[in-house]
Structure formats: C-alpha cells, structure tokens
Tab-separated table of C-alpha atoms in Angstrom:
chain	number	residue	atom	x	y	z
T	254	MET	CA	-0.019	-0.028	0.012
T	255	THR	CA	1.155	3.584	-0.646
T	256	GLN	CA	0.995	6.297	2.019
T	257	ASP	CA	-2.297	7.568	0.511
T	258	GLY	CA	-3.958	4.250	0.951
T	259	GLY	CA	-3.987	3.262	-2.678
T	260	THR	CA	-2.002	0.590	-4.541
T	261	LYS	CA	1.465	1.410	-5.721
T	262	GLY	CA	0.711	0.575	-9.329
T	263	LYS	CA	-2.283	2.831	-9.395
T	264	GLY	CA	-0.347	5.611	-7.664
T	265	ASP	CA	2.537	5.371	-10.095
T	266	LYS	CA	0.089	5.635	-13.054
T	267	LYS	CA	-1.600	8.582	-11.508
T	268	ALA	CA	1.788	10.212	-10.819
T	269	GLN	CA	2.807	9.962	-14.426
T	270	GLN	CA	-0.525	11.488	-15.434
T	271	TYR	CA	-0.246	14.358	-13.020
T	272	GLY	CA	3.526	14.738	-13.255
T	273	VAL	CA	4.333	14.365	-9.539
T	274	THR	CA	6.679	11.846	-8.011
T	275	PRO	CA	4.709	9.416	-5.810
T	276	GLN	CA	5.172	10.023	-2.084
T	277	SER	CA	6.164	6.339	-1.638
T	278	THR	CA	8.977	6.756	-4.156
T	279	ASP	CA	10.527	9.955	-2.747
T	280	PHE	CA	8.644	12.074	-0.304
T	281	ASN	CA	11.065	14.989	-0.541
T	282	ASP	CA	10.888	15.104	-4.310
T	283	TRP	CA	7.061	14.860	-4.013
T	284	TYR	CA	6.960	17.857	-1.732
T	285	ASN	CA	9.236	20.087	-3.811
T	286	GLU	CA	7.393	19.243	-7.022
T	287	VAL	CA	3.957	19.924	-5.519
T	288	VAL	CA	5.079	23.316	-4.070
T	289	LYS	CA	6.225	24.502	-7.569
T	290	LYS	CA	3.652	22.719	-9.837
T	291	ALA	CA	0.742	23.756	-7.643
T	292	ASP	CA	1.928	27.389	-8.000
T	293	LEU	CA	2.438	27.891	-4.239
T	294	ALA	CA	6.009	29.173	-4.296
T	295	ASP	CA	9.195	29.370	-6.306
T	296	ASN	CA	12.898	29.778	-5.788
T	297	SER	CA	14.164	33.332	-5.561
T	298	PRO	CA	17.527	35.030	-6.569
T	299	VAL	CA	18.073	35.546	-2.846
T	300	ALA	CA	19.835	32.466	-1.412
T	301	GLY	CA	17.565	30.502	0.958
T	302	ALA	CA	14.484	32.697	0.297
T	303	MET	CA	11.275	31.887	-1.563
T	304	VAL	CA	8.924	33.774	-3.718
T	305	VAL	CA	5.297	33.005	-2.671
T	306	ARG	CA	3.040	32.914	-5.684
T	307	PRO	CA	-0.628	34.214	-5.769
T	308	TYR	CA	-2.085	30.812	-4.909
T	309	GLY	CA	0.173	30.414	-1.962
T	310	SER	CA	-0.311	33.969	-0.964
T	311	ALA	CA	-4.072	33.533	-1.035
T	312	LEU	CA	-3.706	30.521	1.305
T	313	TRP	CA	-1.566	32.516	3.674
T	314	GLU	CA	-4.038	35.487	3.593
T	315	ASN	CA	-6.809	33.156	4.618
T	316	ILE	CA	-4.664	31.832	7.568
T	317	VAL	CA	-3.783	35.394	8.596
T	318	ARG	CA	-7.422	36.535	8.399
T	319	TRP	CA	-8.800	33.747	10.640
T	320	LEU	CA	-6.061	34.166	13.266
T	321	ASP	CA	-6.127	37.970	13.165
T	322	ASP	CA	-9.879	37.948	13.830
T	323	ARG	CA	-9.372	35.722	16.834
T	324	PHE	CA	-6.588	37.704	18.238
T	325	LYS	CA	-8.496	40.924	18.124
T	326	ALA	CA	-11.618	39.188	19.542
T	327	SER	CA	-9.556	38.218	22.636
T	328	GLY	CA	-8.407	41.718	23.221
T	329	HIS	CA	-5.052	41.720	21.457
T	330	GLU	CA	-3.861	44.804	19.600
T	331	SER	CA	-1.619	44.785	16.526
T	332	LEU	CA	1.491	46.939	16.200
T	333	VAL	CA	4.451	47.225	13.861
T	334	PHE	CA	8.148	47.155	14.746
T	335	PRO	CA	11.199	47.745	12.688
T	336	THR	CA	12.865	44.893	10.845
T	337	LEU	CA	16.315	46.155	12.136
T	338	ILE	CA	17.172	45.571	15.824
T	339	PRO	CA	20.337	47.018	17.474
T	340	MET	CA	22.872	44.276	18.124
T	341	GLY	CA	23.230	45.358	21.673
T	342	PHE	CA	19.570	44.505	22.295
T	343	ILE	CA	20.182	40.915	21.263
T	344	MET	CA	23.168	40.747	23.518
T	345	LYS	CA	21.227	41.778	26.670
T	346	GLU	CA	19.626	38.392	27.341
T	347	ALA	CA	22.348	35.723	27.600
T	348	ASP	CA	20.239	32.643	26.755
T	349	HIS	CA	18.598	34.577	23.854
T	350	VAL	CA	21.911	35.550	22.125
T	351	GLU	CA	23.398	32.110	22.663
T	352	GLY	CA	20.314	30.520	21.039
T	353	PHE	CA	20.119	32.838	18.042
T	354	ALA	CA	23.769	33.889	17.319
T	355	PRO	CA	24.359	31.281	14.594
T	356	GLU	CA	21.161	32.391	12.719
T	357	LEU	CA	21.579	36.138	12.727
T	358	PHE	CA	21.860	38.337	9.647
T	359	THR	CA	23.778	41.500	10.480
T	360	VAL	CA	23.796	44.864	8.766
T	361	ASN	CA	27.233	46.589	9.231
T	362	LYS	CA	27.077	49.534	6.713
T	363	ILE	CA	24.755	52.079	5.348
T	364	GLY	CA	26.116	52.924	1.893
T	365	THR	CA	29.831	53.205	2.473
T	366	GLU	CA	29.548	54.219	6.072
T	367	VAL	CA	30.370	51.544	8.673
T	368	LEU	CA	27.975	51.551	11.534
T	369	ALA	CA	29.270	52.015	15.053
T	370	GLU	CA	26.857	49.400	16.209
T	371	PRO	CA	25.484	46.770	13.765
T	372	TYR	CA	21.934	45.943	13.440
T	373	VAL	CA	20.522	42.445	13.095
T	374	MET	CA	17.578	41.607	10.937
T	375	ARG	CA	15.019	40.422	13.386
T	376	PRO	CA	14.953	36.744	14.171
T	377	THR	CA	12.220	37.529	16.703
T	378	SER	CA	11.272	40.751	18.528
T	379	GLU	CA	11.283	40.128	22.220
T	380	THR	CA	14.216	42.439	22.735
T	381	ILE	CA	13.085	45.594	20.862
T	382	ILE	CA	9.575	45.136	22.150
T	383	GLY	CA	10.879	44.903	25.755
T	384	HIS	CA	12.892	48.130	25.161
T	385	MET	CA	9.727	49.977	24.064
T	386	TRP	CA	7.546	48.473	26.788
T	387	ALA	CA	9.966	49.864	29.365
T	388	GLY	CA	8.970	53.383	28.276
T	389	TRP	CA	5.243	52.585	27.986
T	390	LEU	CA	4.696	50.782	31.315
T	391	ASN	CA	4.368	52.727	34.531
T	392	SER	CA	1.571	51.207	36.676
T	393	TYR	CA	-0.378	47.964	37.255
T	394	ARG	CA	-3.223	49.900	35.675
T	395	ASP	CA	-1.381	49.765	32.283
T	396	LEU	CA	-1.414	45.981	32.374
T	397	PRO	CA	-1.874	43.568	30.615
T	398	PHE	CA	-0.102	44.613	27.399
T	399	LEU	CA	-1.630	42.276	24.694
T	400	HIS	CA	0.307	42.897	21.478
T	401	TYR	CA	1.080	41.128	18.262
T	402	GLN	CA	2.502	41.881	14.827
T	403	TRP	CA	2.559	40.236	11.412
T	404	GLY	CA	5.767	40.328	9.383
T	405	SER	CA	8.933	38.644	8.190
T	406	VAL	CA	11.674	37.268	10.299
T	407	PHE	CA	15.191	36.198	9.238
T	408	ARG	CA	17.212	33.217	10.343
T	409	ALA	CA	20.189	31.694	8.377
T	410	GLU	CA	19.395	28.235	7.190
T	411	LEU	CA	21.966	25.776	5.790
T	412	ARG	CA	19.387	23.430	4.248
T	413	THR	CA	16.328	25.285	2.906
T	414	LYS	CA	12.958	23.994	1.979
T	415	ALA	CA	10.084	26.110	0.857
T	416	PHE	CA	7.689	27.112	3.714
T	417	LEU	CA	9.534	24.736	6.103
T	418	ARG	CA	12.956	26.236	6.374
T	419	THR	CA	13.803	29.465	4.569
T	420	SER	CA	16.163	32.289	5.533
T	421	GLU	CA	13.128	34.698	5.440
T	422	PHE	CA	9.752	33.471	6.503
T	423	TYR	CA	6.360	34.953	7.569
T	424	TRP	CA	4.480	34.824	10.790
T	425	HIS	CA	2.701	36.659	13.513
T	426	GLU	CA	4.521	37.087	16.784
T	427	GLY	CA	2.521	37.749	19.933
T	428	HIS	CA	4.061	39.501	22.859
T	429	THR	CA	2.198	40.112	26.121
T	430	ALA	CA	3.153	41.527	29.541
T	431	HIS	CA	1.312	40.745	32.743
T	432	ALA	CA	1.308	41.624	36.439
T	433	ASP	CA	1.882	38.086	37.764
T	434	GLU	CA	2.877	34.565	36.692
T	435	PRO	CA	-0.594	32.975	36.861
T	436	GLU	CA	-2.090	35.519	34.460
T	437	ALA	CA	0.907	35.156	32.143
T	438	ARG	CA	0.712	31.362	32.209
T	439	ALA	CA	-3.049	31.567	31.467
T	440	GLU	CA	-2.236	33.673	28.329
T	441	VAL	CA	0.257	31.051	27.213
T	442	ARG	CA	-2.223	28.305	27.562
T	443	MET	CA	-5.056	30.246	25.939
T	444	ILE	CA	-2.946	30.865	22.835
T	445	LEU	CA	-1.887	27.221	22.730
T	446	ASP	CA	-5.493	26.101	22.882
T	447	LEU	CA	-6.395	28.622	20.187
T	448	TYR	CA	-3.658	27.218	17.933
T	449	HIS	CA	-5.020	23.648	18.528
T	450	GLU	CA	-8.530	24.765	17.685
T	451	PHE	CA	-7.358	26.408	14.497
T	452	CYS	CA	-5.427	23.360	13.310
T	453	ARG	CA	-8.270	20.901	14.179
T	454	ASP	CA	-11.308	22.841	13.160
T	455	VAL	CA	-10.008	24.931	10.182
T	456	LEU	CA	-6.890	23.055	8.827
T	457	ALA	CA	-8.080	19.484	9.709
T	458	LEU	CA	-4.672	18.886	11.347
T	459	PRO	CA	-4.476	16.749	14.366
T	460	VAL	CA	-1.818	18.101	16.716
T	461	VAL	CA	-0.366	17.206	20.113
T	462	ARG	CA	-0.346	20.007	22.814
T	463	GLY	CA	2.564	19.669	25.190
T	464	GLU	CA	5.519	21.177	26.884
T	465	LYS	CA	8.995	21.211	25.397
T	466	THR	CA	11.861	19.675	27.415
T	467	ALA	CA	14.393	22.077	28.832
T	468	SER	CA	16.854	21.455	26.025
T	469	GLU	CA	14.197	22.209	23.405
T	470	ARG	CA	12.853	25.536	24.966
T	471	PHE	CA	12.819	28.747	23.182
T	472	ALA	CA	16.077	30.724	23.961
T	473	GLY	CA	15.297	32.763	27.111
T	474	ALA	CA	12.045	31.072	28.007
T	475	VAL	CA	11.054	29.621	31.364
T	476	ALA	CA	8.596	27.250	29.613
T	477	THR	CA	7.800	26.481	25.992
T	478	TYR	CA	4.640	24.735	24.814
T	479	SER	CA	4.067	23.435	21.317
T	480	ILE	CA	1.672	21.793	19.011
T	481	GLU	CA	3.270	18.954	17.065
T	482	GLY	CA	1.872	17.347	13.941
T	483	MET	CA	2.804	14.240	11.995
T	484	MET	CA	3.455	14.429	8.339
T	485	ARG	CA	2.752	11.595	5.960
T	486	ASP	CA	6.359	10.417	6.025
T	487	GLY	CA	6.226	10.037	9.705
T	488	LYS	CA	8.298	13.142	10.641
T	489	ALA	CA	7.153	15.683	13.122
T	490	LEU	CA	6.530	19.306	12.386
T	491	GLN	CA	6.439	21.884	15.251
T	492	SER	CA	3.312	23.795	14.001
T	493	GLY	CA	3.088	26.504	16.668
T	494	THR	CA	4.717	27.596	19.955
T	495	SER	CA	3.642	29.555	23.051
T	496	HIS	CA	6.324	30.664	25.563
T	497	TYR	CA	6.248	31.823	29.169
T	498	LEU	CA	9.243	34.042	29.471
T	499	GLY	CA	8.971	34.699	33.170
T	500	GLN	CA	10.798	38.009	34.041
T	501	ASN	CA	13.872	37.246	32.037
T	502	PHE	CA	13.370	39.829	29.332
T	503	SER	CA	11.744	42.264	31.741
T	504	ARG	CA	14.907	42.238	33.882
T	505	ALA	CA	17.107	42.635	30.863
T	506	PHE	CA	15.133	45.619	29.541
T	507	GLU	CA	13.753	47.193	32.783
T	508	VAL	CA	10.094	46.343	31.985
T	509	LYS	CA	8.735	47.160	35.455
T	510	TYR	CA	5.689	48.755	37.000
T	511	GLN	CA	4.337	50.072	40.244
T	512	THR	CA	1.977	47.708	42.031
T	513	ARG	CA	-1.171	48.598	44.037
T	514	GLU	CA	1.028	48.499	47.174
T	515	GLN	CA	3.341	51.037	45.611
T	516	LYS	CA	6.155	48.492	45.107
T	517	GLU	CA	8.306	48.125	41.906
T	518	GLU	CA	7.944	44.815	40.159
T	519	PHE	CA	9.072	43.322	36.832
T	520	ALA	CA	6.403	42.288	34.463
T	521	HIS	CA	5.819	38.544	33.419
T	522	THR	CA	5.952	38.267	29.707
T	523	THR	CA	4.935	35.825	26.976
T	524	SER	CA	5.533	35.286	23.300
T	525	TRP	CA	3.869	33.037	20.777
T	526	ALA	CA	3.766	32.250	17.029
T	527	ILE	CA	2.508	30.337	14.068
T	528	SER	CA	4.522	30.839	10.960
T	529	SER	CA	4.287	30.053	7.239
T	530	ARG	CA	5.604	26.623	8.158
T	531	ILE	CA	1.945	25.775	8.723
T	532	ILE	CA	1.483	25.778	4.977
T	533	GLY	CA	4.116	22.941	4.798
T	534	ALA	CA	2.044	21.099	7.390
T	535	ILE	CA	-1.034	21.435	5.254
T	536	ILE	CA	0.790	20.053	2.128
T	537	MET	CA	2.513	17.167	4.005
T	538	THR	CA	-0.407	16.102	6.056
T	539	HIS	CA	-3.156	16.178	3.432
T	540	GLY	CA	-1.352	15.583	0.063
T	541	ASP	CA	-1.437	12.385	-1.917
T	542	ASP	CA	0.211	11.032	-5.038
T	543	ALA	CA	-1.807	13.436	-7.198
T	544	GLY	CA	-0.705	16.562	-5.326
T	545	LEU	CA	-2.411	18.782	-2.775
T	546	ILE	CA	-5.714	18.255	-0.922
T	547	MET	CA	-6.637	21.659	0.391
T	548	PRO	CA	-8.648	21.746	3.691
T	549	PRO	CA	-11.969	23.170	2.540
T	550	ARG	CA	-12.254	25.826	5.307
T	551	ILE	CA	-8.907	27.514	4.425
T	552	ALA	CA	-8.686	26.728	0.739
T	553	PRO	CA	-8.249	29.734	-1.587
T	554	ILE	CA	-10.661	28.022	-4.002
T	555	GLN	CA	-13.224	25.748	-2.467
T	556	VAL	CA	-15.092	24.919	-5.697
T	557	VAL	CA	-13.884	25.061	-9.283
T	558	VAL	CA	-16.449	25.109	-12.052
T	559	ILE	CA	-15.310	23.782	-15.425
T	560	PRO	CA	-17.423	24.687	-18.436
T	561	VAL	CA	-17.281	21.797	-20.839
T	562	GLY	CA	-18.125	22.763	-24.443
T	563	ARG	CA	-17.028	22.955	-28.044
T	564	LYS	CA	-15.681	25.975	-29.723
T	565	ASP	CA	-19.115	27.040	-30.997
T	566	ASN	CA	-20.710	26.922	-27.535
T	567	PHE	CA	-17.854	27.408	-25.157
T	568	ASP	CA	-18.699	31.049	-24.423
T	569	GLU	CA	-22.245	30.052	-23.588
T	570	MET	CA	-21.044	27.352	-21.207
T	571	VAL	CA	-18.723	29.822	-19.471
T	572	ALA	CA	-21.735	32.195	-19.005
T	573	GLU	CA	-23.700	29.283	-17.456
T	574	GLY	CA	-20.650	28.427	-15.280
T	575	GLU	CA	-20.621	31.958	-13.997
T	576	LYS	CA	-24.275	31.725	-13.086
T	577	LEU	CA	-23.623	28.598	-11.220
T	578	ALA	CA	-20.600	30.134	-9.446
T	579	ALA	CA	-22.775	33.067	-8.458
T	580	GLU	CA	-25.249	30.820	-6.752
T	581	LEU	CA	-22.431	29.161	-4.753
T	582	ARG	CA	-20.787	32.502	-3.930
T	583	ALA	CA	-24.116	33.646	-2.513
T	584	GLN	CA	-23.574	30.986	0.221
T	585	GLY	CA	-20.199	32.558	1.076
T	586	LEU	CA	-18.123	30.049	-0.857
T	587	ARG	CA	-14.899	30.750	-2.682
T	588	VAL	CA	-15.431	29.715	-6.316
T	589	LYS	CA	-13.527	29.923	-9.562
T	590	VAL	CA	-14.752	29.387	-13.071
T	591	ASP	CA	-11.997	27.921	-15.286
T	592	LYS	CA	-12.489	29.995	-18.532
T	593	ARG	CA	-9.258	28.946	-20.183
T	594	ASP	CA	-9.763	28.408	-23.876
T	595	GLY	CA	-7.639	26.135	-26.030
T	596	VAL	CA	-6.868	23.841	-23.016
T	597	THR	CA	-8.199	20.328	-22.852
T	598	ASN	CA	-10.709	19.421	-20.171
T	599	GLY	CA	-8.333	16.593	-19.067
T	600	PHE	CA	-5.529	19.151	-18.449
T	601	LYS	CA	-7.940	21.344	-16.352
T	602	TYR	CA	-9.074	18.383	-14.280
T	603	ASN	CA	-5.437	17.365	-13.585
T	604	ASP	CA	-4.399	20.911	-12.857
T	605	TRP	CA	-7.053	21.447	-10.237
T	606	GLU	CA	-6.459	18.042	-8.750
T	607	LEU	CA	-2.789	19.008	-8.342
T	608	LYS	CA	-3.756	22.266	-6.717
T	609	GLY	CA	-6.040	20.412	-4.272
T	610	VAL	CA	-9.330	22.250	-4.799
T	611	PRO	CA	-11.803	20.361	-2.660
T	612	VAL	CA	-14.694	20.102	-5.173
T	613	ARG	CA	-14.773	20.262	-8.911
T	614	ILE	CA	-18.065	20.772	-10.874
T	615	GLU	CA	-18.333	20.056	-14.636
T	616	LEU	CA	-21.016	21.637	-16.631
T	617	GLY	CA	-21.705	20.685	-20.233
T	618	PRO	CA	-24.537	21.335	-22.777
T	619	ARG	CA	-26.222	18.029	-22.083
T	620	ASP	CA	-25.931	18.683	-18.260
T	621	LEU	CA	-27.580	22.044	-18.805
T	622	GLU	CA	-30.485	20.582	-20.787
T	623	SER	CA	-30.994	17.881	-18.094
T	624	GLY	CA	-30.708	20.321	-15.205
T	625	VAL	CA	-27.792	18.344	-13.714
T	626	VAL	CA	-24.086	18.934	-12.969
T	627	VAL	CA	-21.193	16.474	-12.536
T	628	VAL	CA	-19.466	16.700	-9.087
T	629	LYS	CA	-16.226	15.228	-7.963
T	630	ASN	CA	-14.636	15.514	-4.515
T	631	ARG	CA	-10.766	15.884	-4.558
T	632	ASN	CA	-10.523	13.114	-1.912
T	633	GLY	CA	-12.586	10.654	-3.985
T	634	GLU	CA	-12.298	8.667	-7.238
T	635	GLU	CA	-15.912	8.725	-8.434
T	636	LYS	CA	-17.975	11.481	-10.047
T	637	GLU	CA	-21.546	12.130	-9.154
T	638	THR	CA	-24.349	13.391	-11.375
T	639	LEU	CA	-26.688	15.533	-9.374
T	640	PRO	CA	-29.546	17.874	-9.894
T	641	ARG	CA	-28.120	21.327	-10.109
T	642	ALA	CA	-30.250	22.697	-7.173
T	643	GLU	CA	-29.127	19.793	-5.019
T	644	ALA	CA	-25.517	20.307	-5.875
T	645	VAL	CA	-25.686	23.974	-4.835
T	646	SER	CA	-27.761	23.508	-1.701
T	647	GLY	CA	-25.587	20.639	-0.487
T	648	MET	CA	-22.208	22.179	-1.166
T	649	ALA	CA	-21.482	23.417	2.323
T	650	ALA	CA	-22.263	20.031	3.806
T	651	ARG	CA	-20.099	18.430	1.185
T	652	LEU	CA	-17.132	20.676	2.090
T	653	ASP	CA	-17.664	19.876	5.819
T	654	SER	CA	-17.611	16.141	5.011
T	655	ILE	CA	-14.303	16.625	3.177
T	656	HIS	CA	-12.887	18.463	6.267
T	657	THR	CA	-14.051	15.518	8.498
T	658	TRP	CA	-12.506	12.987	6.124
T	659	LEU	CA	-9.113	14.738	6.095
T	660	LEU	CA	-9.035	15.098	9.873
T	661	GLU	CA	-9.951	11.439	10.413
T	662	ARG	CA	-7.456	10.176	7.829
T	663	ALA	CA	-4.640	12.356	9.346
T	664	THR	CA	-5.623	11.259	12.986
T	665	ASP	CA	-5.696	7.590	12.067
T	666	PHE	CA	-2.237	7.902	10.395
T	667	MET	CA	-0.766	9.622	13.455
T	668	LEU	CA	-2.179	7.113	15.863
T	669	SER	CA	-1.075	4.165	13.837
T	670	HIS	CA	2.395	5.458	13.447
T	671	THR	CA	2.996	6.341	17.145
T	672	LEU	CA	4.432	3.376	19.023
T	673	GLU	CA	4.696	2.885	22.766
T	674	VAL	CA	8.103	1.478	23.563
T	675	ASP	CA	10.109	0.593	26.681
T	676	ASP	CA	13.208	-1.083	25.121
T	677	TYR	CA	15.912	0.976	23.446
T	678	ASP	CA	16.330	-1.352	20.497
T	679	ALA	CA	12.604	-1.121	19.954
T	680	PHE	CA	12.799	2.540	20.225
T	681	LYS	CA	15.517	2.805	17.609
T	682	GLN	CA	13.585	0.470	15.300
T	683	ALA	CA	10.365	2.496	15.704
T	684	ILE	CA	12.217	5.668	14.679
T	685	GLU	CA	13.993	4.049	11.780
T	686	ASP	CA	10.664	2.757	10.475
T	687	GLY	CA	9.252	6.353	10.271
T	688	ASN	CA	7.253	6.425	13.490
T	689	TRP	CA	6.985	8.501	16.579
T	690	ALA	CA	8.033	6.755	19.771
T	691	ARG	CA	6.400	7.286	23.105
T	692	ALA	CA	8.822	6.512	25.882
T	693	TYR	CA	9.831	7.370	29.421
T	694	HIS	CA	12.817	9.626	29.742
T	695	CYS	CA	15.105	10.767	32.524
T	696	GLY	CA	14.995	14.479	31.494
T	697	ASP	CA	18.738	14.694	31.261
T	698	ALA	CA	19.925	16.876	28.366
T	699	GLY	CA	22.968	14.706	27.784
T	700	CYS	CA	20.794	11.656	27.407
T	701	GLU	CA	18.557	13.474	24.950
T	702	LYS	CA	21.635	14.404	22.874
T	703	ALA	CA	22.811	10.847	22.924
T	704	ILE	CA	19.425	9.701	21.586
T	705	LYS	CA	19.524	12.325	18.841
T	706	ASP	CA	23.041	11.276	17.956
T	707	ASP	CA	21.955	7.681	17.745
T	708	THR	CA	18.703	8.063	15.919
T	709	LYS	CA	18.281	11.693	14.666
T	710	ALA	CA	15.166	11.804	16.879
T	711	THR	CA	14.469	14.612	19.341
T	712	THR	CA	11.834	15.060	22.035
T	713	ARG	CA	8.835	16.633	20.439
T	714	ASN	CA	6.979	17.474	23.636
T	715	VAL	CA	5.566	16.115	26.854
T	716	PRO	CA	1.768	15.935	26.262
T	717	LEU	CA	-0.306	18.008	28.618
T	718	ASP	CA	-2.624	16.238	31.054
T	719	ASP	CA	-5.727	17.374	29.066
T	720	ALA	CA	-4.132	17.020	25.567
T	721	GLU	CA	-6.366	15.366	23.018
T	722	TYR	CA	-3.823	12.638	22.252
T	723	PHE	CA	-1.279	10.716	24.361
T	724	SER	CA	-2.004	12.403	27.729
T	725	GLU	CA	-1.873	9.283	29.903
T	726	THR	CA	0.167	9.555	33.064
T	727	GLY	CA	2.474	6.831	34.334
T	728	GLU	CA	5.798	5.923	35.881
T	729	GLY	CA	8.709	4.160	34.366
T	730	VAL	CA	12.400	4.232	33.590
T	731	CYS	CA	14.328	6.071	30.864
T	732	VAL	CA	14.180	4.132	27.641
T	733	ARG	CA	17.909	4.608	27.147
T	734	CYS	CA	19.656	4.903	30.447
T	735	GLY	CA	17.234	3.191	32.757
T	736	THR	CA	16.955	5.981	35.450
T	737	PRO	CA	13.567	7.065	36.679
T	738	SER	CA	11.341	9.124	34.425
T	739	ALA	CA	11.300	12.791	35.054
T	740	TYR	CA	7.914	13.624	33.716
T	741	GLY	CA	5.343	11.140	35.089
T	742	LYS	CA	4.279	10.296	31.579
T	743	ARG	CA	5.795	9.200	28.229
T	744	VAL	CA	7.566	11.798	26.047
T	745	ILE	CA	7.003	11.859	22.262
T	746	PHE	CA	10.185	11.353	20.234
T	747	GLY	CA	10.451	11.686	16.440
T	748	ARG	CA	12.523	12.935	13.600
T	749	GLN	CA	11.593	16.437	12.628
T	750	TYR	CA	11.437	19.086	9.893
C-alpha cells in the first residue's frame, strides 16, 4: 500500500498522469514538486528565500485573516516594529543571544559608512519590544499589554525547503506583559489552545499539545509549549509555539511597573507564534500522489467550475458556469470558473487536482439541458451526477464532509504511526521505520543528545494532562539509560522538519 492508501501501481500511473513523483517513491521530491507545480512558491534569486506565488499567498491570507480576527476578539492589539534591531539589544539576554547567534543576519554598513553598532535583521522581536515596553509601562493599571504583529523574520538556514525552512519566513509574533505569573501562564495556555482549535477545526490537522523539554525550549524562556503534527512520512513538524518568558526579558530591559502596594515589580511576559511553516504542514499532512488536498475551510478556491463545451458553444457554457458560481458565492463560498480556452478538459481536471481544490463541478450542454451537474470531490475517485439545485444547496455540507474525512485520515495515520516502547532497541527501530516513539525519559539533556546522535530523533513534547492525544500519566524508567522518568508520563520522540 502507498501512504495515501492506494495501490502502488495505481499511484505510479496517476503520478505519471499528473507529473508528480509518488510519495512512496521519494517524499522529498514529491513535496518540492507539489510546491512548484501547484503554484504555491518558487525559488528566488536571494539564497535561501522563496517567492510566494498568488495561490500560496491567497492561502496565507486566509490563515492570517482567521487568526487575526481571533486575536482581536480576545483583546489583543496589533502593532508594527522595525525589521532592524540594534545588536546590543540581542546581547542583553544571555540565553537569547546564545540561542540565536548562529542564525543572525547582520547589517554593518549604510552605503559606504560603517555603523558604530551593527543591526541584526529580526529573528524575533522580544528584545526591541521589551525596550519599548519599558517606556510605556508605569503602573499595574497599564497591564496587561496584549500585542502582536505580522511580518517577516530572518534566520540563516543551511538546508532550505520552501515554507519549512527558509532564510526569510512569515508569521505573527505575539508579545504580552502581565502583572503576575498565573495571568501570564493563562495567556500562554489560551494561545496554545487557540492554535490547537485552528489546526483541528480549520486546517483539519491533528496536533499534540505539550511542553517542550528544557533542552528544546525557546532561547530565554522559562517554559515552551508546542503543537506537534505528524506528516505523511512520519516526521514531526512543530506547528506553533507559546512561551512563558517569566521575568527574564523584563529584567534585561527594565520592563517594570508600580504595584497597588506602591512597590516596583518586573512584568511577566509571554511570546507566541505560528509561521508560514503551517503551509508545509497542510501540504505534507493532506497531500497524496496526485498533489495537494486543500482543507476546505482554508482553501483559496473551495469549488472550481469547469465549463465543458465545443468551440461554438464554449462562451455560452462559460456564462452558465458563472451563473452557477454566483449561486455558490451567495452561500459565502470561494469559487472559480476555469475559462481557459484552447486547453483540454483533461488538463484542467489534472491541474485542479494537483492544486487540491476540494470540489470540482463539470457543466456541459447536455448537463444544462437535463438540469444536472457532474460533481467530484478531490478526496474521492468517483464522479456524481446531481440535480443542479441539489449540488448547490448541499455544497456546504459536502465541504464539511471533506474536512471531516481529512481530519480522520490524518488522525488515524498519526495514531497508527505512534508506538509505545520501553526497550531502546525497539525505540530505535520505531524511529528508523518512520514512526513517533512514546517512551519514558530521565530528563537529562545529555541523554537527549545521545538519543539524537543515535537516531536523529528529538523530544517533540511532553503531552499536557488534558491533551487530546497521548495524555496518559504513568511511571517508568528512561528508555535509554534506565533511570527514573522525570515527567510522570511518556515523552514523544520523532525525527523532525
């Protein structure tokens, strides 16, 4: 069986037709080809950076729109900070500079003038935001600060991959300041749960909520929480993070306030983000040998209407297609009519399959006379001939059913490729076979490094007690060194993107 559940022979034949390497042949090639052939992104003349094409940009805009609405609804305000950050700011928080130093892009000159102090192109903005907060914050009455911004960040990457690892990528970064630790930690958890909801209910991605081990924390954080998804090659993708920063950055940048009792205290701060990596998660979780399968609720195009006609009646069929599209748009759906002339219907079908549009409607002269349309779901093989009114009225439910199918398929794949192991040989074999391994661990950073050196697997996270998956508590001994578990539950290990 192939990874998409079909037979290999059938997948190979389909791959030749669509021009995409089958996942089972080479998942990396499949991914790179889908990104380019589905018009999501292309290489750029800037080393390590990508150009996001209109189809990929439309997908990102839908992601931004949903999240931005939720941030504002929960009381967060957007702001905009400079791309350039003084080098001295980065140096102020010791763990932060140590974590980011190898990735920094620096600006040393303006024209021919050498700068007395270089700038760095922001890898993240905790430092410059902390600097500004110090001037804005006076009293407990000013808190909480609930801020976020959308923009680019820059981190040097040796091995680049569109959307997953590029020297410039896109995200929102949330930054909040609070009067005490419980309020700050509640913010961290609220955002983590929001990310989980977004992945599950909008992107049809099952993700595991959990806390990162100490060696995997964000540089400068007291605690880092993540959502981890499994791609269809068994690798993990960290799909979003939420960090409790304690008072580390507040102390470094003098972010303090006067309490009700007229005492001076440092604020407790958080940061959190989902980046354009989430597009990589959509591709690698939902794709098949034919290309993309777009989750309907975020898809740039939810329904494509293809007029089927001869040269003498093609314009008429396009006009009818537009009428049908208008009926669907009246329901709030995103619809495109493929009006390309001189292109075969077969090419159009293949093209939209590759781009992953959830539903295709074919409308020809005979269909028009009979009052029917031909409907095909992207996740199915069979076409349906339906009364036109029924196809239109049932479209929202059809799209919901595709969302449910995608979520169930991805969940089943994750659960069946996550193995509970207690023996180190079994652990290594599980990882080598492309699975996640759930195992007890001692919590020692040196032991984690030894496991990584042995297997290329890292700790993904320690699932929260109320996580949707893998939240069971228990006691045991470290799968590698045999010392008692540090977490009271199994840790998820896996190879990662």
